[in-house]
The first five atom37 places (N, CA, C, CB, O) and aatype in JSON, in Angstrom:
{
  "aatype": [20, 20, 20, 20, 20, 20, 20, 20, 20, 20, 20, 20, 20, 20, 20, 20, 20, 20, 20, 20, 20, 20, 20, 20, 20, 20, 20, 20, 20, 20, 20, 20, 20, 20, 20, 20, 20, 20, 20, 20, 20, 20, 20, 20, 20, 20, 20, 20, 20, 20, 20, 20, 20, 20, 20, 20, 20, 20, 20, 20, 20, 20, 20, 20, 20, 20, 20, 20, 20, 20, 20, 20, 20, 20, 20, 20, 20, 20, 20, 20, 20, 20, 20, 20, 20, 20, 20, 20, 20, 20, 20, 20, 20, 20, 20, 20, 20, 20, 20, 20, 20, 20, 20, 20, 20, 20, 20, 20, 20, 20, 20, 20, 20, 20, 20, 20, 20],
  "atom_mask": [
    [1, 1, 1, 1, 1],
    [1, 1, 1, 1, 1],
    [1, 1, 1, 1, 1],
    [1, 1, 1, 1, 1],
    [1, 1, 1, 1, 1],
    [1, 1, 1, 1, 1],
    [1, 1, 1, 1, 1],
    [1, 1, 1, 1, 1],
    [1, 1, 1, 1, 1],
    [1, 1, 1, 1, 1],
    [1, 1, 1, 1, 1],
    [1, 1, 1, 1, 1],
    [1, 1, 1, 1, 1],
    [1, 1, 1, 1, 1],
    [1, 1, 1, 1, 1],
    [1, 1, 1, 1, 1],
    [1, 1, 1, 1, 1],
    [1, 1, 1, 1, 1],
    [1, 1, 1, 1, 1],
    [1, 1, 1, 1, 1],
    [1, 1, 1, 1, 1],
    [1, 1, 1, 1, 1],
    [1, 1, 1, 1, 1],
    [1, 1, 1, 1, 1],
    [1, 1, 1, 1, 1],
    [1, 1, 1, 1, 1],
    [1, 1, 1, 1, 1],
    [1, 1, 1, 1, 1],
    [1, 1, 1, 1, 1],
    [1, 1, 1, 1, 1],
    [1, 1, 1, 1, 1],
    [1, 1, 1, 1, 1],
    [1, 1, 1, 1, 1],
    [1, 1, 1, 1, 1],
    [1, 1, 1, 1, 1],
    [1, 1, 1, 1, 1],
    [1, 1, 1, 1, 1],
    [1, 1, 1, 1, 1],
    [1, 1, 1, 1, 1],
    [1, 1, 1, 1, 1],
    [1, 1, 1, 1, 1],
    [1, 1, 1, 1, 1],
    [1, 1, 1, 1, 1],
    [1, 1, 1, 1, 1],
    [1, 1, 1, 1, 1],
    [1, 1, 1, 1, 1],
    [1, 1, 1, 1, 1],
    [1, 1, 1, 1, 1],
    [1, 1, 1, 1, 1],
    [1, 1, 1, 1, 1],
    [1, 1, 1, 1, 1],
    [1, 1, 1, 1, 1],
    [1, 1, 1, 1, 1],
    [1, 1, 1, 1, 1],
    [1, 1, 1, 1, 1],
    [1, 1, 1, 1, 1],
    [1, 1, 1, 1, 1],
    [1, 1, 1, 1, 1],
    [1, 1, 1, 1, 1],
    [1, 1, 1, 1, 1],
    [1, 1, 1, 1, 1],
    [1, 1, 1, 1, 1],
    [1, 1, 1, 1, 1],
    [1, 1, 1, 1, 1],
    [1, 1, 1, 1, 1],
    [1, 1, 1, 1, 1],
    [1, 1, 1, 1, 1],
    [1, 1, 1, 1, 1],
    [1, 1, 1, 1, 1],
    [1, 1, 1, 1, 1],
    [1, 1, 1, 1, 1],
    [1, 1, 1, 1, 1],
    [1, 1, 1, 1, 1],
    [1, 1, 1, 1, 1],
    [1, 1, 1, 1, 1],
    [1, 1, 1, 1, 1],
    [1, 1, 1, 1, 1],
    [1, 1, 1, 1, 1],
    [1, 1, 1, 1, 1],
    [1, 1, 1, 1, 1],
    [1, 1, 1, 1, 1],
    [1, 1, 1, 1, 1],
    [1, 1, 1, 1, 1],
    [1, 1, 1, 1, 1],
    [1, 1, 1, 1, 1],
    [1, 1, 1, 1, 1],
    [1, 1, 1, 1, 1],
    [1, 1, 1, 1, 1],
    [1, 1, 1, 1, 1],
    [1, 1, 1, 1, 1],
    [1, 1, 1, 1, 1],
    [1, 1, 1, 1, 1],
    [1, 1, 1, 1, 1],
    [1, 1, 1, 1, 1],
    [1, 1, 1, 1, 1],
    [1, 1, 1, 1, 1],
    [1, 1, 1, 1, 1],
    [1, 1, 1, 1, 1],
    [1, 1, 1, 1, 1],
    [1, 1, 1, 1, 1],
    [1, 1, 1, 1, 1],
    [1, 1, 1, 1, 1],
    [1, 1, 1, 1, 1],
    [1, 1, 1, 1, 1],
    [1, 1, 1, 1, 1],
    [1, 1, 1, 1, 1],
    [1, 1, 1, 1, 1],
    [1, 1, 1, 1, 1],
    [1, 1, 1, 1, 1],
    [1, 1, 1, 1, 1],
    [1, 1, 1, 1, 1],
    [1, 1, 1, 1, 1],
    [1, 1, 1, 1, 1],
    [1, 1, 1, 1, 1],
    [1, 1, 1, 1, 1],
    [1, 1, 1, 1, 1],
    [1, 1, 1, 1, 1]
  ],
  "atom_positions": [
    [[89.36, 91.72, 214.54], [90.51, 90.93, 214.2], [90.66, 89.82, 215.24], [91.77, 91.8, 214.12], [90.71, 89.93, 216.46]],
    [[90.74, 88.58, 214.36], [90.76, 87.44, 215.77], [92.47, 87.0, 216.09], [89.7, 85.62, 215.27], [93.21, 86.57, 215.21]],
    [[92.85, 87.18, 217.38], [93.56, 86.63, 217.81], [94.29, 84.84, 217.55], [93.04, 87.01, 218.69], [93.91, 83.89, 218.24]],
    [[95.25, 84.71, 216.56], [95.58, 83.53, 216.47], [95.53, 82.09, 217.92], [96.87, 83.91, 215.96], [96.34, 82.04, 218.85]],
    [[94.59, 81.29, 217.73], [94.52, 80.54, 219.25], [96.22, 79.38, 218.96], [92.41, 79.25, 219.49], [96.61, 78.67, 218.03]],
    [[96.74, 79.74, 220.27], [97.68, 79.02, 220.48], [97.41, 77.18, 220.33], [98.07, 79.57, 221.79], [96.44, 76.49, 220.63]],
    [[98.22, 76.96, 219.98], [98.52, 75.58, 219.51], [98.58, 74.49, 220.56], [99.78, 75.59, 218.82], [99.69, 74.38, 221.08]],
    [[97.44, 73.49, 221.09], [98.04, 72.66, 221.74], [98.73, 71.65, 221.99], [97.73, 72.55, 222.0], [98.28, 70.59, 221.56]],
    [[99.76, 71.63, 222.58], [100.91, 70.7, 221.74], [100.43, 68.86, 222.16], [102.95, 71.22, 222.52], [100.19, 68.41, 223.28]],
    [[100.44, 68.44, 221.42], [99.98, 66.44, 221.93], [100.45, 65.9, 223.22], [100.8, 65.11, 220.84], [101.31, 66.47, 223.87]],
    [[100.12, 65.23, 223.44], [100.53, 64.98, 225.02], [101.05, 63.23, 224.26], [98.76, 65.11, 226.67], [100.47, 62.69, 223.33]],
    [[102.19, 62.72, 224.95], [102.67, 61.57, 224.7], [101.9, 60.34, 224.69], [103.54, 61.46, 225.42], [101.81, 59.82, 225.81]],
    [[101.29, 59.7, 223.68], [100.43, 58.26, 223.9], [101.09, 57.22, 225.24], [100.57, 57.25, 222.22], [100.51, 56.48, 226.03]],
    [[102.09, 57.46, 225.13], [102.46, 56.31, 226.45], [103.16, 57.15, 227.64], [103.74, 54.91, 225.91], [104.31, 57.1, 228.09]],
    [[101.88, 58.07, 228.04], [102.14, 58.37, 229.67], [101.29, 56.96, 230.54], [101.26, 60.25, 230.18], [100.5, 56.07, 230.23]],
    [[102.06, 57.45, 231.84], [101.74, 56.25, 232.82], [100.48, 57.0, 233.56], [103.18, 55.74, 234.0], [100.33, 58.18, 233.9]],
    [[99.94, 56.25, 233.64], [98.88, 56.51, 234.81], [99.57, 56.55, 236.05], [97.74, 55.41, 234.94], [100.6, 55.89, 236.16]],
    [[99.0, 57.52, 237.38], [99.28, 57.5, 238.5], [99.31, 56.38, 239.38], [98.71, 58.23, 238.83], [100.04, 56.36, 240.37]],
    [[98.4, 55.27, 239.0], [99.08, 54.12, 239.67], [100.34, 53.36, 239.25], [98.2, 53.22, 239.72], [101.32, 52.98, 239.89]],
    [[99.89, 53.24, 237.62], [101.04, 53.24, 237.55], [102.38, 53.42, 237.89], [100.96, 53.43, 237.2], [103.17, 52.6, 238.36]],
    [[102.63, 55.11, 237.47], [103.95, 55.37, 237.83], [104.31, 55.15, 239.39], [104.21, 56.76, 237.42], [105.44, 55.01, 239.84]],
    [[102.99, 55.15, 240.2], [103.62, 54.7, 241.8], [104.14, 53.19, 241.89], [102.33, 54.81, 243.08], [104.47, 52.75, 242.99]],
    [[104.22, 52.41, 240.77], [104.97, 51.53, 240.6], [106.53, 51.13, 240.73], [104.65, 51.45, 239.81], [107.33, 50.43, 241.36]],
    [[106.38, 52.23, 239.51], [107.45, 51.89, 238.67], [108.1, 52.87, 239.54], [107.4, 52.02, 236.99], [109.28, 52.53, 239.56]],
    [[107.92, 54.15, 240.43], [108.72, 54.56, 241.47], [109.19, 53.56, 242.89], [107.98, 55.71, 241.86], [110.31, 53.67, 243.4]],
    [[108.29, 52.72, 243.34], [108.77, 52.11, 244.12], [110.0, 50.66, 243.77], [107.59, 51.89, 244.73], [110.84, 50.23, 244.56]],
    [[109.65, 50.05, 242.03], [110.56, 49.16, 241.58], [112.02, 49.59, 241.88], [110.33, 48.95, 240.18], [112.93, 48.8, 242.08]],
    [[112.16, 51.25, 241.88], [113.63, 51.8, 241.49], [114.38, 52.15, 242.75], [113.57, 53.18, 240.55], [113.68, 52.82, 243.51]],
    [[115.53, 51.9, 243.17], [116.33, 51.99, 244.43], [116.52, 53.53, 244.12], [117.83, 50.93, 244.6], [116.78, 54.17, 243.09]],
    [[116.3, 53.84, 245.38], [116.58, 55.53, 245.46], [117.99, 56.25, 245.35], [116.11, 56.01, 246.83], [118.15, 57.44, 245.07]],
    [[119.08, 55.22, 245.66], [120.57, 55.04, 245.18], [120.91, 55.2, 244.12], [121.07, 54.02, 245.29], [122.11, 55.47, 244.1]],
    [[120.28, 55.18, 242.78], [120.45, 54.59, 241.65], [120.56, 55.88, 240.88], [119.37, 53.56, 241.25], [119.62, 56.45, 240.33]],
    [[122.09, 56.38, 240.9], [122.22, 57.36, 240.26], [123.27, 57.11, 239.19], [122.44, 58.37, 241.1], [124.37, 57.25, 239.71]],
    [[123.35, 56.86, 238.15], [124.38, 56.11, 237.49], [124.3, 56.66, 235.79], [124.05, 54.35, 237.75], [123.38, 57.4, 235.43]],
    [[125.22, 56.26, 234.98], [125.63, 56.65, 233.98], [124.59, 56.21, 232.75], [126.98, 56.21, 233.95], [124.55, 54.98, 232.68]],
    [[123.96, 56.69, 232.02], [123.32, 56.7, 230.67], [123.78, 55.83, 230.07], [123.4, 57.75, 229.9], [124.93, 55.64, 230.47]],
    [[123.4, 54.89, 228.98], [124.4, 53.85, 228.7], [125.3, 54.64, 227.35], [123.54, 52.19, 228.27], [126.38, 54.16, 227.02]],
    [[124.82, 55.74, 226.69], [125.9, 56.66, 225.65], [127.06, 57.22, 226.73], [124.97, 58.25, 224.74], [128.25, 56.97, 226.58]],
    [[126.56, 57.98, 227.79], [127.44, 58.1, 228.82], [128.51, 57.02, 228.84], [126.7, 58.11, 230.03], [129.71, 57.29, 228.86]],
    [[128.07, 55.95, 228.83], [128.75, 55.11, 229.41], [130.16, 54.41, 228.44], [127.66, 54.15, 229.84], [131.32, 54.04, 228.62]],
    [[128.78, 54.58, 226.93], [130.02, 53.68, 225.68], [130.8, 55.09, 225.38], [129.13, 52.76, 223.71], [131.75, 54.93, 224.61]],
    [[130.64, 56.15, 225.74], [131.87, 57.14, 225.52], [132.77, 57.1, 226.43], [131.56, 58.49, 225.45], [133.95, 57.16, 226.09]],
    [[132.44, 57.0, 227.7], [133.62, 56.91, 228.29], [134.68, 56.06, 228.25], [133.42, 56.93, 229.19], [135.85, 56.44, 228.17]],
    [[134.14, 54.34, 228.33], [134.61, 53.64, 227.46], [135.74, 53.49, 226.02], [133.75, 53.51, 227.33], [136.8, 52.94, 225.74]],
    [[134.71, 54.38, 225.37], [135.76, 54.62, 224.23], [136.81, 55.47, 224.25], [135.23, 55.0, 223.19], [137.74, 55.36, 223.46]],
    [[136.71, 56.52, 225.28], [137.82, 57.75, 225.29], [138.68, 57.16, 226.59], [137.06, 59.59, 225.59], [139.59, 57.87, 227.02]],
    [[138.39, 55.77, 227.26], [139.61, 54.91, 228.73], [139.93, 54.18, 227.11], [138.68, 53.39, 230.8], [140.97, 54.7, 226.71]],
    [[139.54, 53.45, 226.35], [140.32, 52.61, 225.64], [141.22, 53.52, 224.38], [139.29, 51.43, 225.06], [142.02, 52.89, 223.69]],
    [[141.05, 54.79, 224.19], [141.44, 55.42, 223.03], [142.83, 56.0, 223.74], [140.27, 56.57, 222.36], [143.89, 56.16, 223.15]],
    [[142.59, 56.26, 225.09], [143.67, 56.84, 226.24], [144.87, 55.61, 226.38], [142.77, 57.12, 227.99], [146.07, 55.79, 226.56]],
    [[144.25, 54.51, 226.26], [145.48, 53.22, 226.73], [145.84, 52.97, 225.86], [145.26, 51.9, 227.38], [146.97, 52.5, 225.9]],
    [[145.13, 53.1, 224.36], [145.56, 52.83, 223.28], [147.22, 53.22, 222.97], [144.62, 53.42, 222.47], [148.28, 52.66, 222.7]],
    [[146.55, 54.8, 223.22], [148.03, 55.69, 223.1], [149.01, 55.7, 223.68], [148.05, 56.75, 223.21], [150.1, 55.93, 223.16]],
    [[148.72, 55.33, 225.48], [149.62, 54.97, 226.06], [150.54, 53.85, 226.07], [149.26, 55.07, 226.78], [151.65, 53.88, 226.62]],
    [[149.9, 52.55, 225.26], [150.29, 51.09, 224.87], [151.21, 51.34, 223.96], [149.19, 50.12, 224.31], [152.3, 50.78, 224.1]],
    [[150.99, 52.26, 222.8], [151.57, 52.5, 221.67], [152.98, 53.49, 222.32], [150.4, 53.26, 220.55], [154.08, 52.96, 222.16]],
    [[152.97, 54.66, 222.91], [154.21, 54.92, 223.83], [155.11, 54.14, 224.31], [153.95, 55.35, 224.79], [156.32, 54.11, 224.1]],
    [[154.19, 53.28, 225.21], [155.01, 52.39, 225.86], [156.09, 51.27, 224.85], [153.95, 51.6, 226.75], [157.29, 51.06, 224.98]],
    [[155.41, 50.86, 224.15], [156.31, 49.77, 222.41], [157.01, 50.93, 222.13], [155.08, 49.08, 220.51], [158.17, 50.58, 222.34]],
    [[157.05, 52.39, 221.69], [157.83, 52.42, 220.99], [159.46, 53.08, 222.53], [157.1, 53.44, 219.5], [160.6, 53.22, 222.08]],
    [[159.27, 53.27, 223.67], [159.99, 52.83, 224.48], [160.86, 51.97, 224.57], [159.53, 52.67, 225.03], [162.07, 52.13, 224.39]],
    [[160.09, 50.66, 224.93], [160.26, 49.33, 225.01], [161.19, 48.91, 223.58], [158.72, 48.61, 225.15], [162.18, 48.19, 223.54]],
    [[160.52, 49.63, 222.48], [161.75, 49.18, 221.0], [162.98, 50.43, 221.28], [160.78, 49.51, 218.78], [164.13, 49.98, 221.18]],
    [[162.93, 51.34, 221.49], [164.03, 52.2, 221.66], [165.51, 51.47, 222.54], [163.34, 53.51, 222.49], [166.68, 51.19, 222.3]],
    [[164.66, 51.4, 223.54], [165.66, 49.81, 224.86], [166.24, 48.71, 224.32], [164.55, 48.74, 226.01], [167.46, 48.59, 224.22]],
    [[165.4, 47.83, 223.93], [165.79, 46.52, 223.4], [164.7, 46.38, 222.43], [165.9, 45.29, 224.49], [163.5, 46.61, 222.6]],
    [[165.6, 45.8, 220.94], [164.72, 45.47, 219.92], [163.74, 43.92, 220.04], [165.7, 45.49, 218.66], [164.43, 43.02, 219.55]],
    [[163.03, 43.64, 220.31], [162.47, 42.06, 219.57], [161.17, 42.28, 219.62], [162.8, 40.46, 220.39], [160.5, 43.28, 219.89]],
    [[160.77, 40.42, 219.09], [159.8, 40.26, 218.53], [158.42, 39.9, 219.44], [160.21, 39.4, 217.63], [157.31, 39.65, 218.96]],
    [[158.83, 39.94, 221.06], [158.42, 39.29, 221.61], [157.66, 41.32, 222.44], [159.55, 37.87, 222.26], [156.68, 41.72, 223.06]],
    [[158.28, 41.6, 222.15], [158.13, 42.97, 222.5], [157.0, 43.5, 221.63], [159.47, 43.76, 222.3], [156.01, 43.77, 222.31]],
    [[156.86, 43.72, 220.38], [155.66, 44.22, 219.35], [154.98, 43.28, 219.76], [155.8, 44.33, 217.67], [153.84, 43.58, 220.13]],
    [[155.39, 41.76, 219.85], [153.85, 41.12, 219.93], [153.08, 41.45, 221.26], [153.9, 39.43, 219.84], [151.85, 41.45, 221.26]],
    [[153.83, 41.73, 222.42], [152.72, 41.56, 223.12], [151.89, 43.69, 223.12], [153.39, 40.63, 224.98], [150.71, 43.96, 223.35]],
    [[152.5, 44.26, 222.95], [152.49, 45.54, 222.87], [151.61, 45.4, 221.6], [153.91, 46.31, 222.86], [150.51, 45.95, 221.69]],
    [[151.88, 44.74, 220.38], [151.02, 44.86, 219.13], [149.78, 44.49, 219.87], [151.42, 43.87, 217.74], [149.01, 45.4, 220.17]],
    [[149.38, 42.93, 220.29], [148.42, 42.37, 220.58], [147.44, 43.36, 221.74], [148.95, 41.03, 220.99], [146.21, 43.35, 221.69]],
    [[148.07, 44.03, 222.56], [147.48, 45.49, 223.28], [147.04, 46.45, 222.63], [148.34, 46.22, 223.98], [146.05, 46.79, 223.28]],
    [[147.12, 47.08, 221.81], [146.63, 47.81, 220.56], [145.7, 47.34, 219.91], [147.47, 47.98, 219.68], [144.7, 48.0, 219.65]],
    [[145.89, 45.95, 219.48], [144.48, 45.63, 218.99], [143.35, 45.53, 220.2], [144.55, 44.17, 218.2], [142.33, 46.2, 220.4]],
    [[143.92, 44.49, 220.87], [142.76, 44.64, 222.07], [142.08, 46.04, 222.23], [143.44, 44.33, 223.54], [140.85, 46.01, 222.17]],
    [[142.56, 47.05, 222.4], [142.22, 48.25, 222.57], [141.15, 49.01, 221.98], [143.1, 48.75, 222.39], [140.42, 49.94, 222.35]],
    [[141.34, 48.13, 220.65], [140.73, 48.26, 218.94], [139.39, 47.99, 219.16], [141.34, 47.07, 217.66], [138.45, 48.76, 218.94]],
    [[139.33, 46.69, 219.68], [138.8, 45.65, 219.88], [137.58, 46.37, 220.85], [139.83, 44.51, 220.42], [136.44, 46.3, 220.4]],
    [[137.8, 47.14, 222.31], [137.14, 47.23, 222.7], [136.5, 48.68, 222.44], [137.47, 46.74, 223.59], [135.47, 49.25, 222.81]],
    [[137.41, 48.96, 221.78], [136.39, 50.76, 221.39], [134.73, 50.31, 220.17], [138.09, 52.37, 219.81], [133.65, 50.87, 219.97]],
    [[135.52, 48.82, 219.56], [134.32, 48.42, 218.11], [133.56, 47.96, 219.81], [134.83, 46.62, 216.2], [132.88, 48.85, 220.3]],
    [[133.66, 46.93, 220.46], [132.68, 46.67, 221.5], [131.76, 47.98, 222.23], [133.52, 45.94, 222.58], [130.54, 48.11, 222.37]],
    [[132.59, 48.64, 222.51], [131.29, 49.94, 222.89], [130.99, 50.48, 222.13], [131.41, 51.02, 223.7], [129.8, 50.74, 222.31]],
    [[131.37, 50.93, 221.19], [130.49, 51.64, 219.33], [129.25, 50.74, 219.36], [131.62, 51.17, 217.28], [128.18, 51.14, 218.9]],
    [[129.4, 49.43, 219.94], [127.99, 48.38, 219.23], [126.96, 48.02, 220.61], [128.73, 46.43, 218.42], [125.99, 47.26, 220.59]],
    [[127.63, 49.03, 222.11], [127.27, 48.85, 222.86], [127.41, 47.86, 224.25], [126.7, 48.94, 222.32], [126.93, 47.92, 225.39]],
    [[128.11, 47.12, 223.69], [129.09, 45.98, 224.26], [129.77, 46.58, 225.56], [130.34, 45.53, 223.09], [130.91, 46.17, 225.75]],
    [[129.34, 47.35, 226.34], [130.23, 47.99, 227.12], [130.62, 47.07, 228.31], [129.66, 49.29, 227.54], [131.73, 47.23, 228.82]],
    [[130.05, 46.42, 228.62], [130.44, 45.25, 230.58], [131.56, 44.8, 229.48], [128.79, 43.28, 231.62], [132.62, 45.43, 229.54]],
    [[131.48, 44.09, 228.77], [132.52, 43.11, 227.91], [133.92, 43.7, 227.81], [131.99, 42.88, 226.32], [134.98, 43.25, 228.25]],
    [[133.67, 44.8, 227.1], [134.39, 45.58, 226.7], [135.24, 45.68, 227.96], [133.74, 46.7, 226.13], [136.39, 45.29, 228.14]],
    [[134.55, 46.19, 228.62], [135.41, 46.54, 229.9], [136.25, 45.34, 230.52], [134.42, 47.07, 231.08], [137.45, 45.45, 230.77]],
    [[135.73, 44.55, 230.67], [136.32, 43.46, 231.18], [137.13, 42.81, 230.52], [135.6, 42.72, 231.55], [138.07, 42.25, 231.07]],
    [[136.89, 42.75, 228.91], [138.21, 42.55, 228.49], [139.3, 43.65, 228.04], [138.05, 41.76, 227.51], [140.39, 43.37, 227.55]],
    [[138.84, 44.87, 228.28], [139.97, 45.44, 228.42], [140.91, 45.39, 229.45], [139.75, 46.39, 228.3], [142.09, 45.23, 229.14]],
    [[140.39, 45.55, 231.31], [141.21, 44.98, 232.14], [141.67, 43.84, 232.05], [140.84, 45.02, 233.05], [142.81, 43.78, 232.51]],
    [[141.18, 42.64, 231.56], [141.69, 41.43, 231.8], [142.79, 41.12, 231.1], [140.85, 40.54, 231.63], [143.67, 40.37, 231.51]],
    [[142.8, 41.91, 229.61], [143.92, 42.03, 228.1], [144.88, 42.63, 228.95], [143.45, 43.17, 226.47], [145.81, 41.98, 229.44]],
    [[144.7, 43.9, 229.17], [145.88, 44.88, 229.88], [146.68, 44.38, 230.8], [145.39, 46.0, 230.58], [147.91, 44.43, 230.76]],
    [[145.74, 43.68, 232.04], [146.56, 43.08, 232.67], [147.72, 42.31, 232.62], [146.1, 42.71, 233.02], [148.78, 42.37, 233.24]],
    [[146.97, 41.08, 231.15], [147.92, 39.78, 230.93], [149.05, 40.48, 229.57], [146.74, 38.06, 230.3], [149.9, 39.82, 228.96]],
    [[148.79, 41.71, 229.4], [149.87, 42.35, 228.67], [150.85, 42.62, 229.2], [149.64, 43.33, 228.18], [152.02, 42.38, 228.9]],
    [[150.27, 43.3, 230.26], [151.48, 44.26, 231.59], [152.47, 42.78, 232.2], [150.13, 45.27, 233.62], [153.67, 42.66, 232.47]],
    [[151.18, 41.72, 232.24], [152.26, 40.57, 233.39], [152.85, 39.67, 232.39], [151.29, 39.39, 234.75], [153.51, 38.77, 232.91]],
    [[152.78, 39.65, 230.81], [153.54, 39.02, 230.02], [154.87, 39.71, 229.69], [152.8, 38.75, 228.96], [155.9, 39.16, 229.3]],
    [[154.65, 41.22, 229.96], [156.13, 42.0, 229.35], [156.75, 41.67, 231.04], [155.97, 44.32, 228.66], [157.91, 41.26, 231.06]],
    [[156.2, 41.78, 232.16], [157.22, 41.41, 233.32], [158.14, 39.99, 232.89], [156.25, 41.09, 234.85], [159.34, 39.85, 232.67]],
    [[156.78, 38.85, 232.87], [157.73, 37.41, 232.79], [157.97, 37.11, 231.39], [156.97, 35.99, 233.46], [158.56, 36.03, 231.5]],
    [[157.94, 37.27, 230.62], [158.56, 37.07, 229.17], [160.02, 37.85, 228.91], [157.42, 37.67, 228.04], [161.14, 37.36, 228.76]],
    [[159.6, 39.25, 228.9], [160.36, 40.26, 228.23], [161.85, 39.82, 228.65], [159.91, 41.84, 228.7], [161.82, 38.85, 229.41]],
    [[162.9, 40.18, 228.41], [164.08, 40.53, 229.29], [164.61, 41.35, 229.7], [164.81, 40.3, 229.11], [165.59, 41.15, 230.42]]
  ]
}
């Protein structure tokens, strides 16, 4: 009775050769310990899904206090932004994203100081 011979599994067409990879090890800073870029558009999406909710708290606050129009808009216009940057990291967009999420938030936060009453 013959013993079934084990299967050898393929080896990957695009391994590096040893000079190679002593390359492409020295190109890379030994520092360089950092986030996956899915890592990255999730986190992304779960800081903008977090402010989302908190933006949306904050308006319906802010309408509980004093009613106007100047109040939903800038609180509305934060929500979308928010929107805005969760579709930017879904498509990978994440530096952007980010940056216009701080930069939106910011000029949200410093429009309800000098606008609001």
């Amino acid at each position: 009775m013959d013993a079934p011979e084990p299967e050898a599994t393929p080896e990957p067409e695009d391994t590096l050769e040893p000079e190679d990879s002593l390359e492409a090890e020295e190109s890379l800073p030994d520092s360089r310990v950092g986030l996956t870029p899915r890592q990255a558009r999730r986190i992304r999406i779960v800081l903008a899904s977090v402010l989302m909710g908190a933006m949306a708290l904050v308006l319906v606050v802010r309408l509980a206090s004093r009613t106007s129009v100047l109040v939903v808009g800038v609180y509305g216009a934060a929500l979308v932004l928010c929107g805005i940057v969760i579709e930017l990291s879904r498509n990978g967009r994440t530096r952007l994203g980010t940056w216009l999420l701080g930069v939106g938030l910011a000029a949200a936060l410093a429009a309800d100081w000098l606008l609001l009453p």
